[in-house]
């Protein structure tokens, strides 16, 4: 299982939001590339990046910060936020992003996901961000009528590399992962699932491992790492032991 440290980008800075609200941003580092280097030096194996401004505006906004991160580190990177067309997907893959996360466009233009998976097998993930069980889009500003499972099943045969499942009600709030909903989704589909939203401590990682669900690829951690509630050495050692 992989623990993905998260770098959420807002106005060129590394921040964390609470429940996805842009006006509740805490700045943790004004040098995202240095933060990425710190995560690499700590021993993490994969980085999770989100262009928060891009998610709201529907196009890349923090491209400079993302490019600086890609130049600074050797880790594979998955990137989401404002990626709504094939041109943007291609541009980021050419610049060195390992995996593209499609969120809003997966709901509004599912054909894009199918086309991208055919063209770039193994390099397209879908971000399913749920609010009260319904998928939210446009930087979580709109809630659709679809459930996460409805959405995930649309892409069962498309070749999606992973589903990133975020419980918005827990995101940034350190309330613990929604393990029950994550496992239920992972067991209902064949696409690997990554847990996101609310990871508070190493206990969340232990609980996720205890489920024994083989279809969970990993979990994303943001605020718990920045606050020091999650020790990188301890969690990396735990995951290596469990492998």
CSV table of C-alpha atoms in Angstrom, one decimal:
chain,number,residue,atom,x,y,z
A,1,UNK,CA,0.0,0.0,0.0
A,2,UNK,CA,1.2,3.5,-0.9
A,3,UNK,CA,1.0,6.6,1.3
A,4,UNK,CA,0.7,9.6,-1.0
A,5,UNK,CA,1.8,12.9,0.6
A,6,UNK,CA,-0.3,15.7,-0.8
A,7,UNK,CA,0.7,19.1,-2.0
A,8,UNK,CA,-2.4,21.2,-2.7
A,9,UNK,CA,-1.5,24.4,-4.6
A,10,UNK,CA,-3.3,27.7,-4.2
A,11,UNK,CA,-1.8,31.0,-5.5
A,12,UNK,CA,1.6,29.3,-5.9
A,13,UNK,CA,1.7,28.1,-2.3
A,14,UNK,CA,1.4,24.7,-0.6
A,15,UNK,CA,-1.9,24.9,1.5
A,16,UNK,CA,-4.5,22.7,3.1
A,17,UNK,CA,-8.2,23.5,3.0
A,18,UNK,CA,-11.0,22.4,5.3
A,19,UNK,CA,-13.9,20.7,3.6
A,20,UNK,CA,-12.6,22.1,0.3
A,21,UNK,CA,-13.4,25.7,1.2
A,22,UNK,CA,-10.9,28.1,-0.5
A,23,UNK,CA,-11.4,30.8,2.2
A,24,UNK,CA,-10.3,28.3,4.8
A,25,UNK,CA,-6.8,27.7,3.5
A,26,UNK,CA,-3.8,27.3,5.8
A,27,UNK,CA,-0.4,28.0,4.1
A,28,UNK,CA,2.2,25.3,5.1
A,29,UNK,CA,4.9,26.2,2.7
A,30,UNK,CA,5.4,29.1,0.2
A,31,UNK,CA,7.9,26.9,-1.7
A,32,UNK,CA,6.1,23.9,-3.0
A,33,UNK,CA,9.2,22.5,-4.8
A,34,UNK,CA,11.1,22.5,-1.4
A,35,UNK,CA,8.1,20.7,0.2
A,36,UNK,CA,8.2,18.1,-2.6
A,37,UNK,CA,11.9,17.6,-2.0
A,38,UNK,CA,11.3,17.2,1.7
A,39,UNK,CA,8.7,14.5,1.0
A,40,UNK,CA,11.2,12.7,-1.3
A,41,UNK,CA,14.0,13.0,1.3
A,42,UNK,CA,11.6,11.5,3.9
A,43,UNK,CA,11.4,8.3,1.9
A,44,UNK,CA,7.9,8.6,0.2
A,45,UNK,CA,7.6,6.8,-3.1
A,46,UNK,CA,4.8,8.8,-4.9
A,47,UNK,CA,3.5,12.4,-4.7
A,48,UNK,CA,-0.1,13.6,-5.0
A,49,UNK,CA,-0.5,17.2,-6.4
A,50,UNK,CA,-3.7,19.2,-6.8
A,51,UNK,CA,-4.1,22.6,-8.5
A,52,UNK,CA,-6.8,24.0,-6.4
A,53,UNK,CA,-7.2,27.2,-8.3
A,54,UNK,CA,-7.3,25.1,-11.5
A,55,UNK,CA,-10.1,23.0,-10.1
A,56,UNK,CA,-12.3,26.1,-9.7
A,57,UNK,CA,-11.3,27.8,-12.9
A,58,UNK,CA,-11.4,24.7,-15.1
A,59,UNK,CA,-7.8,25.2,-16.5
A,60,UNK,CA,-4.3,24.9,-15.1
A,61,UNK,CA,-3.4,27.9,-12.9
A,62,UNK,CA,-0.5,26.8,-10.7
A,63,UNK,CA,1.5,25.4,-13.7
A,64,UNK,CA,4.7,27.2,-12.6
A,65,UNK,CA,4.6,25.5,-9.2
A,66,UNK,CA,3.9,22.1,-10.7
A,67,UNK,CA,6.8,22.4,-13.2
A,68,UNK,CA,9.2,23.5,-10.4
A,69,UNK,CA,8.2,20.4,-8.4
A,70,UNK,CA,8.8,18.1,-11.4
A,71,UNK,CA,12.2,19.6,-11.9
A,72,UNK,CA,13.1,19.2,-8.2
A,73,UNK,CA,12.2,15.6,-7.6
A,74,UNK,CA,12.6,12.1,-9.1
A,75,UNK,CA,9.4,10.7,-7.6
A,76,UNK,CA,6.4,9.7,-9.7
A,77,UNK,CA,3.7,12.4,-9.4
A,78,UNK,CA,-0.1,12.2,-9.9
A,79,UNK,CA,-1.8,15.6,-10.7
A,80,UNK,CA,-5.4,16.8,-10.6
A,81,UNK,CA,-7.2,20.1,-10.7
A,82,UNK,CA,-8.5,21.8,-13.8
A,83,UNK,CA,-7.7,19.1,-16.3
A,84,UNK,CA,-10.7,19.1,-18.6
A,85,UNK,CA,-9.4,18.3,-22.1
A,86,UNK,CA,-7.0,16.0,-24.0
A,87,UNK,CA,-4.6,18.9,-24.8
A,88,UNK,CA,-4.0,19.5,-21.1
A,89,UNK,CA,-3.6,15.8,-20.3
A,90,UNK,CA,-1.0,15.5,-23.1
A,91,UNK,CA,0.9,18.6,-22.0
A,92,UNK,CA,1.3,17.4,-18.4
A,93,UNK,CA,2.3,13.9,-19.4
A,94,UNK,CA,4.9,15.3,-21.7
A,95,UNK,CA,6.2,17.5,-18.9
A,96,UNK,CA,6.8,14.5,-16.7
A,97,UNK,CA,3.6,13.9,-14.7
A,98,UNK,CA,3.2,10.1,-14.2
A,99,UNK,CA,-0.6,10.0,-13.7
A,100,UNK,CA,-3.4,12.4,-14.5
A,101,UNK,CA,-6.4,12.7,-12.2
A,102,UNK,CA,-9.7,13.6,-14.0
A,103,UNK,CA,-12.5,14.8,-11.7
A,104,UNK,CA,-15.1,17.2,-13.0
A,105,UNK,CA,-14.6,16.1,-16.6
A,106,UNK,CA,-15.2,12.5,-15.6
A,107,UNK,CA,-18.7,13.5,-14.6
A,108,UNK,CA,-19.4,16.0,-17.3
A,109,UNK,CA,-17.5,14.4,-20.2
A,110,UNK,CA,-16.9,10.7,-19.4
A,111,UNK,CA,-15.8,10.1,-23.0
A,112,UNK,CA,-12.7,12.1,-22.3
A,113,UNK,CA,-11.7,9.5,-19.6
A,114,UNK,CA,-12.3,6.6,-22.0
A,115,UNK,CA,-10.3,8.3,-24.8
A,116,UNK,CA,-7.5,9.2,-22.5
A,117,UNK,CA,-7.2,5.7,-21.1
A,118,UNK,CA,-7.0,4.2,-24.6
A,119,UNK,CA,-4.3,6.7,-25.6
A,120,UNK,CA,-2.3,6.6,-22.3
A,121,UNK,CA,-3.0,3.2,-20.6
A,122,UNK,CA,-2.2,3.1,-16.9
A,123,UNK,CA,-1.7,6.8,-16.6
A,124,UNK,CA,-5.3,8.1,-16.0
A,125,UNK,CA,-7.0,8.1,-12.6
A,126,UNK,CA,-10.5,9.4,-11.8
A,127,UNK,CA,-11.1,11.6,-8.7
A,128,UNK,CA,-14.4,10.9,-7.1
A,129,UNK,CA,-15.1,13.5,-4.4
A,130,UNK,CA,-18.3,12.7,-2.4
A,131,UNK,CA,-20.4,15.0,-0.4
A,132,UNK,CA,-23.2,13.2,1.5
A,133,UNK,CA,-22.6,10.3,-0.8
A,134,UNK,CA,-23.0,12.3,-4.0
A,135,UNK,CA,-20.1,13.3,-6.4
A,136,UNK,CA,-19.1,16.9,-6.2
A,137,UNK,CA,-17.5,18.8,-9.2
A,138,UNK,CA,-16.0,22.2,-10.1
A,139,UNK,CA,-13.7,22.3,-7.1
A,140,UNK,CA,-16.5,20.8,-5.0
A,141,UNK,CA,-18.7,23.8,-5.6
A,142,UNK,CA,-21.4,21.8,-7.3
A,143,UNK,CA,-22.9,18.4,-6.2
A,144,UNK,CA,-24.2,16.1,-8.9
A,145,UNK,CA,-26.9,13.4,-8.7
A,146,UNK,CA,-24.5,10.6,-9.1
A,147,UNK,CA,-23.1,8.4,-6.3
A,148,UNK,CA,-19.4,7.5,-6.2
A,149,UNK,CA,-20.3,3.9,-7.1
A,150,UNK,CA,-22.5,5.0,-10.0
A,151,UNK,CA,-19.5,7.0,-11.4
A,152,UNK,CA,-16.9,4.3,-10.7
A,153,UNK,CA,-19.0,1.6,-12.5
A,154,UNK,CA,-19.1,3.8,-15.6
A,155,UNK,CA,-15.3,3.3,-16.0
A,156,UNK,CA,-15.0,-0.4,-15.1
A,157,UNK,CA,-13.9,-1.4,-18.5
A,158,UNK,CA,-12.1,1.8,-19.5
A,159,UNK,CA,-8.7,1.0,-18.2
A,160,UNK,CA,-8.7,3.6,-15.4
A,161,UNK,CA,-5.5,3.1,-13.3
A,162,UNK,CA,-7.1,4.1,-10.0
A,163,UNK,CA,-10.1,5.8,-8.3
A,164,UNK,CA,-9.2,8.4,-5.8
A,165,UNK,CA,-12.2,8.5,-3.3
A,166,UNK,CA,-12.4,11.6,-1.1
A,167,UNK,CA,-15.0,12.1,1.6
A,168,UNK,CA,-15.3,16.0,1.4
A,169,UNK,CA,-16.9,16.2,4.9
A,170,UNK,CA,-13.7,14.9,6.4
A,171,UNK,CA,-11.1,16.5,4.1
A,172,UNK,CA,-8.7,18.7,6.0
A,173,UNK,CA,-10.5,18.1,9.2
A,174,UNK,CA,-8.4,15.3,10.7
A,175,UNK,CA,-11.5,13.3,11.6
A,176,UNK,CA,-10.2,10.0,10.2
A,177,UNK,CA,-10.6,8.3,6.9
A,178,UNK,CA,-14.1,7.1,5.9
A,179,UNK,CA,-12.8,3.5,5.8
A,180,UNK,CA,-16.2,1.9,5.7
A,181,UNK,CA,-17.3,3.8,2.5
A,182,UNK,CA,-13.8,3.4,0.9
A,183,UNK,CA,-13.8,-0.4,1.4
A,184,UNK,CA,-17.4,-0.7,0.2
A,185,UNK,CA,-16.4,1.1,-3.0
A,186,UNK,CA,-13.2,-0.9,-3.4
A,187,UNK,CA,-15.0,-4.2,-3.0
A,188,UNK,CA,-17.7,-3.3,-5.5
A,189,UNK,CA,-15.4,-2.5,-8.4
A,190,UNK,CA,-12.3,-3.9,-10.0
A,191,UNK,CA,-10.4,-0.5,-10.3
A,192,UNK,CA,-7.9,0.1,-7.5
A,193,UNK,CA,-9.1,2.7,-4.9
A,194,UNK,CA,-7.0,5.3,-3.1
A,195,UNK,CA,-8.5,6.6,0.2
A,196,UNK,CA,-8.5,10.4,0.7
A,197,UNK,CA,-10.0,12.9,3.1
A,198,UNK,CA,-9.4,13.2,6.9
A,199,UNK,CA,-6.4,10.9,7.5
A,200,UNK,CA,-5.5,11.9,11.1
A,201,UNK,CA,-2.8,9.6,12.3
A,202,UNK,CA,-1.0,6.3,11.8
A,203,UNK,CA,-4.1,4.6,13.3
A,204,UNK,CA,-6.0,5.3,10.1
A,205,UNK,CA,-3.3,3.6,8.1
A,206,UNK,CA,-3.4,0.6,10.5
A,207,UNK,CA,-7.2,0.4,10.2
A,208,UNK,CA,-7.0,0.5,6.5
A,209,UNK,CA,-4.5,-2.4,6.5
A,210,UNK,CA,-6.6,-4.4,8.9
A,211,UNK,CA,-9.5,-4.5,6.4
A,212,UNK,CA,-7.4,-6.8,4.2
A,213,UNK,CA,-9.0,-5.2,1.1
A,214,UNK,CA,-6.6,-6.0,-1.7
A,215,UNK,CA,-8.2,-3.5,-4.0
A,216,UNK,CA,-7.1,-0.5,-1.9
A,217,UNK,CA,-3.9,0.9,-3.5
A,218,UNK,CA,-3.2,3.4,-0.8
A,219,UNK,CA,-4.2,6.6,1.0
A,220,UNK,CA,-3.5,10.3,0.7
A,221,UNK,CA,-2.3,12.4,3.6
A,222,UNK,CA,-2.0,16.1,3.9
A,223,UNK,CA,-2.6,18.0,7.1
A,224,UNK,CA,-1.6,15.1,9.4
A,225,UNK,CA,1.9,15.2,7.8
A,226,UNK,CA,2.2,19.0,7.9
A,227,UNK,CA,1.0,19.1,11.5
A,228,UNK,CA,3.4,16.4,12.6
A,229,UNK,CA,0.6,14.0,13.7
A,230,UNK,CA,1.9,11.4,11.2
A,231,UNK,CA,5.6,10.5,11.4
A,232,UNK,CA,6.9,9.7,7.9
A,233,UNK,CA,9.5,7.2,9.2
A,234,UNK,CA,7.0,5.4,11.3
A,235,UNK,CA,4.3,5.1,8.6
A,236,UNK,CA,6.8,4.2,5.8
A,237,UNK,CA,8.2,1.4,8.1
A,238,UNK,CA,4.7,0.2,8.8
A,239,UNK,CA,3.8,-0.1,5.1
A,240,UNK,CA,7.1,-1.8,4.2
A,241,UNK,CA,6.4,-4.4,7.0
A,242,UNK,CA,2.9,-5.0,5.7
A,243,UNK,CA,4.0,-5.4,2.1
